mmCIF file of C-alpha atoms and ligand atoms in Angstrom:
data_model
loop_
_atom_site.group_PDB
_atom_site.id
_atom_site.type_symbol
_atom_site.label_atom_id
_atom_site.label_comp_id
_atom_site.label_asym_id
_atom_site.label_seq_id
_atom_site.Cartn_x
_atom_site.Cartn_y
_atom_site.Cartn_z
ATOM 1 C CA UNK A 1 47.576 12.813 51.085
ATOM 2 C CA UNK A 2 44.310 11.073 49.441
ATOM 3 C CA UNK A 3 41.276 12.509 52.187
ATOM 4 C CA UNK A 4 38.535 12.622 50.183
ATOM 5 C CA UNK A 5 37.369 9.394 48.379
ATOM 6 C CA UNK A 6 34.948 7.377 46.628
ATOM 7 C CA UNK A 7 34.697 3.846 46.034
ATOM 8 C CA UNK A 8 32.365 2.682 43.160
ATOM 9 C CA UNK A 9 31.514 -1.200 42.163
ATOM 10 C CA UNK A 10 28.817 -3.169 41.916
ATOM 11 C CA UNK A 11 27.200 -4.046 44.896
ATOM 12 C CA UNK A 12 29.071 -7.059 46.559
ATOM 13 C CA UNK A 13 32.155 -6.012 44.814
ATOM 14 C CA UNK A 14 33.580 -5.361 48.579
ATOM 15 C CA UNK A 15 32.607 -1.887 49.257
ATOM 16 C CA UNK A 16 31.973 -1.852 52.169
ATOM 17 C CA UNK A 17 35.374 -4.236 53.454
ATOM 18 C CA UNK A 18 37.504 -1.941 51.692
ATOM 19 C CA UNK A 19 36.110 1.317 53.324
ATOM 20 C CA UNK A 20 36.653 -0.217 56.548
ATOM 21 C CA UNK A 21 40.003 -1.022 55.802
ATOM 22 C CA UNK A 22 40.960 2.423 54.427
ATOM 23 C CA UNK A 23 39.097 4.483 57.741
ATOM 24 C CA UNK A 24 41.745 2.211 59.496
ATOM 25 C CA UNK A 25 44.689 2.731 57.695
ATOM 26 C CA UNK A 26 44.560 6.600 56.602
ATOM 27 C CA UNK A 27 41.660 7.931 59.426
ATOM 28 C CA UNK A 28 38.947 9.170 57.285
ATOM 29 C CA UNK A 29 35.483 8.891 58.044
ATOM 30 C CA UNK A 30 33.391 6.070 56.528
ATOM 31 C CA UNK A 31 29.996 7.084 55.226
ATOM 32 C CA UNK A 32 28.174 4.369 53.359
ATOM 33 C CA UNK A 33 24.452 5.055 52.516
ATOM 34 C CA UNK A 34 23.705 2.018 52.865
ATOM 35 C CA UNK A 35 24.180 1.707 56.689
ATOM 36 C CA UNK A 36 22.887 5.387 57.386
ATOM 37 C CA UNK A 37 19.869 3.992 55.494
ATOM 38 C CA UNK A 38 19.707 0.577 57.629
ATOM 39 C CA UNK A 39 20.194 2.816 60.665
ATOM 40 C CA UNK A 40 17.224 4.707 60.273
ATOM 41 C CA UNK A 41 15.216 2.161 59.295
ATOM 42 C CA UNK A 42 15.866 0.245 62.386
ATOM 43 C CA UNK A 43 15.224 2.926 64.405
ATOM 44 C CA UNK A 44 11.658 3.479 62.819
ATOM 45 C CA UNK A 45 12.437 6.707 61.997
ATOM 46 C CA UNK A 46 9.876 8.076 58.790
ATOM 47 C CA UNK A 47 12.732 8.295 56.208
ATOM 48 C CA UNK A 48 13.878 4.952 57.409
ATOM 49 C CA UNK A 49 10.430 3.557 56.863
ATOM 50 C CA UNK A 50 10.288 4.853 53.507
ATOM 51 C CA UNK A 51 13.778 3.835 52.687
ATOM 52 C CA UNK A 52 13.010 0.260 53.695
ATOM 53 C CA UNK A 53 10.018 -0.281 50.411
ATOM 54 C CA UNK A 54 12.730 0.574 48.182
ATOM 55 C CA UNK A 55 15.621 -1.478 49.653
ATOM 56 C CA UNK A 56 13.504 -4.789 50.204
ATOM 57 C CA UNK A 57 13.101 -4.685 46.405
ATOM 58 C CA UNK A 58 17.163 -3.731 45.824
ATOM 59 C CA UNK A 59 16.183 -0.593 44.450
ATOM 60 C CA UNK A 60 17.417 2.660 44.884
ATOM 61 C CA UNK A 61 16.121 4.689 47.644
ATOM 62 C CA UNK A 62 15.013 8.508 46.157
ATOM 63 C CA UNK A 63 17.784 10.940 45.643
ATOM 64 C CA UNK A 64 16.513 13.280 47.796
ATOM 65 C CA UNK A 65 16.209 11.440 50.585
ATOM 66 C CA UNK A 66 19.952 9.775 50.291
ATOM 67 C CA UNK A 67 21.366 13.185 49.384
ATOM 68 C CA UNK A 68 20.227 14.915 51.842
ATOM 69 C CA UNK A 69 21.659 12.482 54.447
ATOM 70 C CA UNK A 70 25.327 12.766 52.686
ATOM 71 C CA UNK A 71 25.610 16.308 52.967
ATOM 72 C CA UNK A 72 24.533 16.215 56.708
ATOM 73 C CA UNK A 73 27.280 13.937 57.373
ATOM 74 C CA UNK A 74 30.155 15.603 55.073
ATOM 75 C CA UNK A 75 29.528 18.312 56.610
ATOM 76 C CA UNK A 76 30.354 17.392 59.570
ATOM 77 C CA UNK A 77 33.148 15.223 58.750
ATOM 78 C CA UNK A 78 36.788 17.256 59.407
ATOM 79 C CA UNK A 79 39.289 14.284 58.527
ATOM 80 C CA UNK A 80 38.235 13.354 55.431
ATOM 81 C CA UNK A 81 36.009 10.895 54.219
ATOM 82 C CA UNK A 82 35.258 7.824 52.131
ATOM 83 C CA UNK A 83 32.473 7.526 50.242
ATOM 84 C CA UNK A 84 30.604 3.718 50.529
ATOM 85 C CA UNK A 85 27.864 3.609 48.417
ATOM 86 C CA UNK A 86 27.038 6.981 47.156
ATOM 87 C CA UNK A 87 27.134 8.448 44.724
ATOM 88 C CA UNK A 88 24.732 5.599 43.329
ATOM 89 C CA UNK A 89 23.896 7.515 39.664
ATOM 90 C CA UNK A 90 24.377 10.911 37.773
ATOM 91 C CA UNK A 91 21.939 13.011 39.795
ATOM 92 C CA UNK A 92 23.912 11.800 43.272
ATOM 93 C CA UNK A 93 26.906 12.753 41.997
ATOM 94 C CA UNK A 94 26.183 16.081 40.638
ATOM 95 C CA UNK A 95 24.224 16.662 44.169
ATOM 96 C CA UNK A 96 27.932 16.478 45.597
ATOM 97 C CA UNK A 97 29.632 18.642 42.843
ATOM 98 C CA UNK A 98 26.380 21.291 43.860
ATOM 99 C CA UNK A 99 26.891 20.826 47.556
ATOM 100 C CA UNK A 100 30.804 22.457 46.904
ATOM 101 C CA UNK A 101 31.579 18.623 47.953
ATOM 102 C CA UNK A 102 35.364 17.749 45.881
ATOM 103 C CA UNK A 103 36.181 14.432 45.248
ATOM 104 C CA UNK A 104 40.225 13.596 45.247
ATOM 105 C CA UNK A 105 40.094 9.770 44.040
ATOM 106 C CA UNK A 106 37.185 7.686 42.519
ATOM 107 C CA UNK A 107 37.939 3.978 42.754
ATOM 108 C CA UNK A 108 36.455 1.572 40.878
ATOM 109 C CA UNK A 109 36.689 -1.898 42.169
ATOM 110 C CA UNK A 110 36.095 -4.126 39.220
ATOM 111 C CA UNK A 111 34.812 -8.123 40.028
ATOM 112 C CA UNK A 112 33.197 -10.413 37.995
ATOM 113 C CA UNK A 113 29.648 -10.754 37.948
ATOM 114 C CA UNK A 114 29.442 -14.511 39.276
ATOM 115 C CA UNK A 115 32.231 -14.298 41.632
ATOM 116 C CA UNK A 116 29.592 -11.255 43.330
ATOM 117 C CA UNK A 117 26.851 -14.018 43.403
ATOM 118 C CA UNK A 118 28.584 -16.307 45.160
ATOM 119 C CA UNK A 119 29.675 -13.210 47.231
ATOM 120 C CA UNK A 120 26.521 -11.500 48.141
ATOM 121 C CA UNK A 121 24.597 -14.889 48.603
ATOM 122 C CA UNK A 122 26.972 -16.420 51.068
ATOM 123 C CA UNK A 123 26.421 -13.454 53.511
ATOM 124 C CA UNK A 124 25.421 -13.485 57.010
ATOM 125 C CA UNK A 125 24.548 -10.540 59.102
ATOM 126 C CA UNK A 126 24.366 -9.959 62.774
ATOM 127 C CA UNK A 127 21.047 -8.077 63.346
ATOM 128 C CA UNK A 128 21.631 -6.935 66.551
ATOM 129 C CA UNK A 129 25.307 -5.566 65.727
ATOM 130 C CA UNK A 130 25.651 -5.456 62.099
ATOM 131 C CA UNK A 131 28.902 -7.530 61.987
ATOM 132 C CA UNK A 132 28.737 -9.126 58.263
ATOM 133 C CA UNK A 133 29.732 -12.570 57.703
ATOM 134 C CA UNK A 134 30.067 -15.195 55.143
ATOM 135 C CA UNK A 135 29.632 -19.031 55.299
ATOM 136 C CA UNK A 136 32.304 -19.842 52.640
ATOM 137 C CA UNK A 137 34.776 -17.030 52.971
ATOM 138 C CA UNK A 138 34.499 -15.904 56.541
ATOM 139 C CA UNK A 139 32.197 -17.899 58.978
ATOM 140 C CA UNK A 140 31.477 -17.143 62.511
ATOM 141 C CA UNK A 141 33.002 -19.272 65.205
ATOM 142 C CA UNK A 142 29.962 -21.393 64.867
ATOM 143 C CA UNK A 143 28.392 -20.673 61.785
ATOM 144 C CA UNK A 144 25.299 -19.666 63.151
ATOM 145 C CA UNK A 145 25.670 -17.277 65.748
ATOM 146 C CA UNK A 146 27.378 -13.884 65.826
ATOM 147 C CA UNK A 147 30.710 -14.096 67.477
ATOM 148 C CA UNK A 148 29.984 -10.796 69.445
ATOM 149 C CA UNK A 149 26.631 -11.122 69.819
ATOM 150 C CA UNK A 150 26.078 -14.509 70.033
ATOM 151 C CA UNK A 151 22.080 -13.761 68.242
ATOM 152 C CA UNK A 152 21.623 -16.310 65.454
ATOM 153 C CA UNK A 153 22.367 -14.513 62.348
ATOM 154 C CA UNK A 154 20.243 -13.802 59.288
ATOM 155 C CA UNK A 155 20.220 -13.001 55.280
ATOM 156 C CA UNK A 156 19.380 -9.217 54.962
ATOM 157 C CA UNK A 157 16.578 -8.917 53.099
ATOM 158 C CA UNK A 158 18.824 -7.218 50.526
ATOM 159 C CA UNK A 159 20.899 -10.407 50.328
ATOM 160 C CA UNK A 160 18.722 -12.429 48.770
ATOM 161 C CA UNK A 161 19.564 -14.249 45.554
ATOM 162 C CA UNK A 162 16.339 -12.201 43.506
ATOM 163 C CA UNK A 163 16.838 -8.982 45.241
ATOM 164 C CA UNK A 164 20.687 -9.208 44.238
ATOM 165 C CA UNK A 165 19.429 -9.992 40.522
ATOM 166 C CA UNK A 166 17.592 -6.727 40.934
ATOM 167 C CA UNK A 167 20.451 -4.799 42.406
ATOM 168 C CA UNK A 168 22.927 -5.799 40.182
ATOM 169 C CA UNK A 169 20.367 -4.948 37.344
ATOM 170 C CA UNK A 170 20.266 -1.495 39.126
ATOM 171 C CA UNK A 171 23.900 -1.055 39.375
ATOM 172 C CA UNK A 172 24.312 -1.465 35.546
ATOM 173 C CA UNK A 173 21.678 0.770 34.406
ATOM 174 C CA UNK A 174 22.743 3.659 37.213
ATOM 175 C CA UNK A 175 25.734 3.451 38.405
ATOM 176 C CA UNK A 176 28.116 1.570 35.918
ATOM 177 C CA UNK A 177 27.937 4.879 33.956
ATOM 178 C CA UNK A 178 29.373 6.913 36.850
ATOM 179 C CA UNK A 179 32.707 5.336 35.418
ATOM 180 C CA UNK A 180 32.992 6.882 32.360
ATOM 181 C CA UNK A 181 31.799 10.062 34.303
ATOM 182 C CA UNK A 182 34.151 10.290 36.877
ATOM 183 C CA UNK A 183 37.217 8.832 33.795
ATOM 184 C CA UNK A 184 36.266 12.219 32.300
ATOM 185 C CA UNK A 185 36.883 14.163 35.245
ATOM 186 C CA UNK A 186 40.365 12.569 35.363
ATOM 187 C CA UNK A 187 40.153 11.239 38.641
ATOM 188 C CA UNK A 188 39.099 7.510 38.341
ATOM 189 C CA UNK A 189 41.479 4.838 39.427
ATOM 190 C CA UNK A 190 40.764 1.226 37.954
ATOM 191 C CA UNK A 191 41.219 -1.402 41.048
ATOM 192 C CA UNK A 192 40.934 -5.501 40.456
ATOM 193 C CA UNK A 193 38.817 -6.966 42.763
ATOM 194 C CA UNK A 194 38.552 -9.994 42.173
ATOM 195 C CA UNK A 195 41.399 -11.117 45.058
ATOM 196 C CA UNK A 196 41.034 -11.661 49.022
ATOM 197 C CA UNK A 197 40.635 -8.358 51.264
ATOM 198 C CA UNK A 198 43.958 -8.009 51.770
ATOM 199 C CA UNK A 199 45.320 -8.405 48.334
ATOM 200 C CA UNK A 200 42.535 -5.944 46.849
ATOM 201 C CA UNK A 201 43.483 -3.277 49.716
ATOM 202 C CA UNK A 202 47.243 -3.555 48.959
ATOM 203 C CA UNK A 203 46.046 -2.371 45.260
ATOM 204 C CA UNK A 204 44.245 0.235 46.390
ATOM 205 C CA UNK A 205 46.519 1.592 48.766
ATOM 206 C CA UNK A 206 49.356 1.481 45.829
ATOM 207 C CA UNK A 207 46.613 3.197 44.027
ATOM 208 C CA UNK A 208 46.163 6.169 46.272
ATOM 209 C CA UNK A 209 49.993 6.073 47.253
ATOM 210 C CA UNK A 210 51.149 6.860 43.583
ATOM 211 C CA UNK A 211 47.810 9.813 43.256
ATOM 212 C CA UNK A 212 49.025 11.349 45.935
ATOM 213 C CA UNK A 213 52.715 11.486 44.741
ATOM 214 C CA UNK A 214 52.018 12.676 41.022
HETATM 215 P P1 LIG B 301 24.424 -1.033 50.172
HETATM 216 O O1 LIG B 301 24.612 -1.490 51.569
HETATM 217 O O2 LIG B 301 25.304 0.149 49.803
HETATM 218 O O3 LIG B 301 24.536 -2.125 49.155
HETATM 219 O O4 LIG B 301 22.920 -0.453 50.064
HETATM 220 C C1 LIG B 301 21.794 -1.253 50.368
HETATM 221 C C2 LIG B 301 20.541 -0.624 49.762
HETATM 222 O O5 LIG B 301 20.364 0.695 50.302
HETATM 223 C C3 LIG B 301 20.584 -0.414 48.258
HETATM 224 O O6 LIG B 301 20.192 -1.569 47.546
HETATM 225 C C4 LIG B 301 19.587 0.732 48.077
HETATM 226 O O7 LIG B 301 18.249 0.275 48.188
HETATM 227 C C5 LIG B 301 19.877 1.585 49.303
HETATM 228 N N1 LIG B 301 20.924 2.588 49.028
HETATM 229 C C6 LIG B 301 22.190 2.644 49.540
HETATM 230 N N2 LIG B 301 22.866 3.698 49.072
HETATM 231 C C7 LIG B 301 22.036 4.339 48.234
HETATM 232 C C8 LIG B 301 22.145 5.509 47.408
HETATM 233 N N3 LIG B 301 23.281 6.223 47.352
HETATM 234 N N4 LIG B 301 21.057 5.866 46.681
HETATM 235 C C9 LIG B 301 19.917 5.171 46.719
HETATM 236 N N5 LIG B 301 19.735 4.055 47.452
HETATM 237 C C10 LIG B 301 20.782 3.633 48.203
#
């Protein structure tokens, strides 16, 4: 059995979906960055305001900060985990190897570039609950208003059609090359993403279904 994973992709490649769908099916802990990071920064807490100069601009937050908050977390994570965001470039990713931290599965989740734009741009989040939608591919009852909530909801800051210019900018010069990284450690699976939810998390559960019985 597959416990210990990490999902890589560009951002809006569907992440974050798939992690939820995965803690779900095989009861692993989800730990994305990402929301740690929009946690703390919505709570006001120091690292949160710092976090939140480098987000606004879609850049990455320091390592030290970020990796310091993983290991915290794996740490105390029994069931197994799956990594949603992190790691985000070499440094991250040696942090884990350092930390004693093994990796079972890296999975890649390949999309094209303009089929993310369309993604990332569409998105609506809830800011009181952080339920994500989108006005194309999943809208909210009404469009406008969280269906749990019921606050009106917003474009993260993140969202926005520069910033994602800038992330995805980001993602090719830092993270792309944690393919060929983790393809040398032998444990990178290749996913297409470019499919519905469902479809992409029927690949990767195929995927982790046929590591686990080599
Ligand atoms: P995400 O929700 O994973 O797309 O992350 C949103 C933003 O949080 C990113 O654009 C970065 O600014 C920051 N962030 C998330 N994870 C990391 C990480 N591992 N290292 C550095 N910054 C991160």
């Amino acid at each position: 059995m597959v416990k210990r994973i990490v999902l890589l992709g560009a951002p809006g490649g569907g992440k974050g979906t798939q992690a939820k769908k995965i803690v779900q099916f095989f009861g692993v802990d989800h730990i994305s960055t990402g929301d740690m990071l929009r946690a703390a920064r919505s709570q006001g807490t120091p690292l949160g305001k710092k976090a939140a100069e480098f987000m606004d601009k879609g850049l990455l937050v320091p390592d030290e900060l970020v990796i310091g908050l993983v290991k915290e977390r794996v740490e105390n994570c029994l069931s197994g985990f799956v990594l949603d965001g992190f790691p985000r470039n070499r440094t991250q990713a040696e942090a884990l190897e350092k930390a004693g931290i093994d990796v079972d599965t890296v999975i890649n989740i390949n999309v094209d570039e303009d089929v993310i734009v369309r993604r990332i741009t569409g998105r609506r989040s809830c800011p009181n609950c952080g339920a994500v939608y989108h006005i194309e591919f999943s809208p909210s009852k009404d469009k406008i208003h969280c269906d749990n909530c019921h606050v009106a909801l917003i474009t993260r800051d993140d969202d926005k059609e520069e910033t994602v210019r800038s992330r995805l900018k980001v993602y090719h010069e830092n993270t792309a090359p944690l393919i060929q990284y983790y393809m040398n450690k032998g444990i990178l699976q290749e996913v297409d993403g470019n499919a519905d939810p469902d479809t992409v998390f029927e690949r990767i559960k195929q995927v982790l279904s046929d590591v686990a019985n080599r």
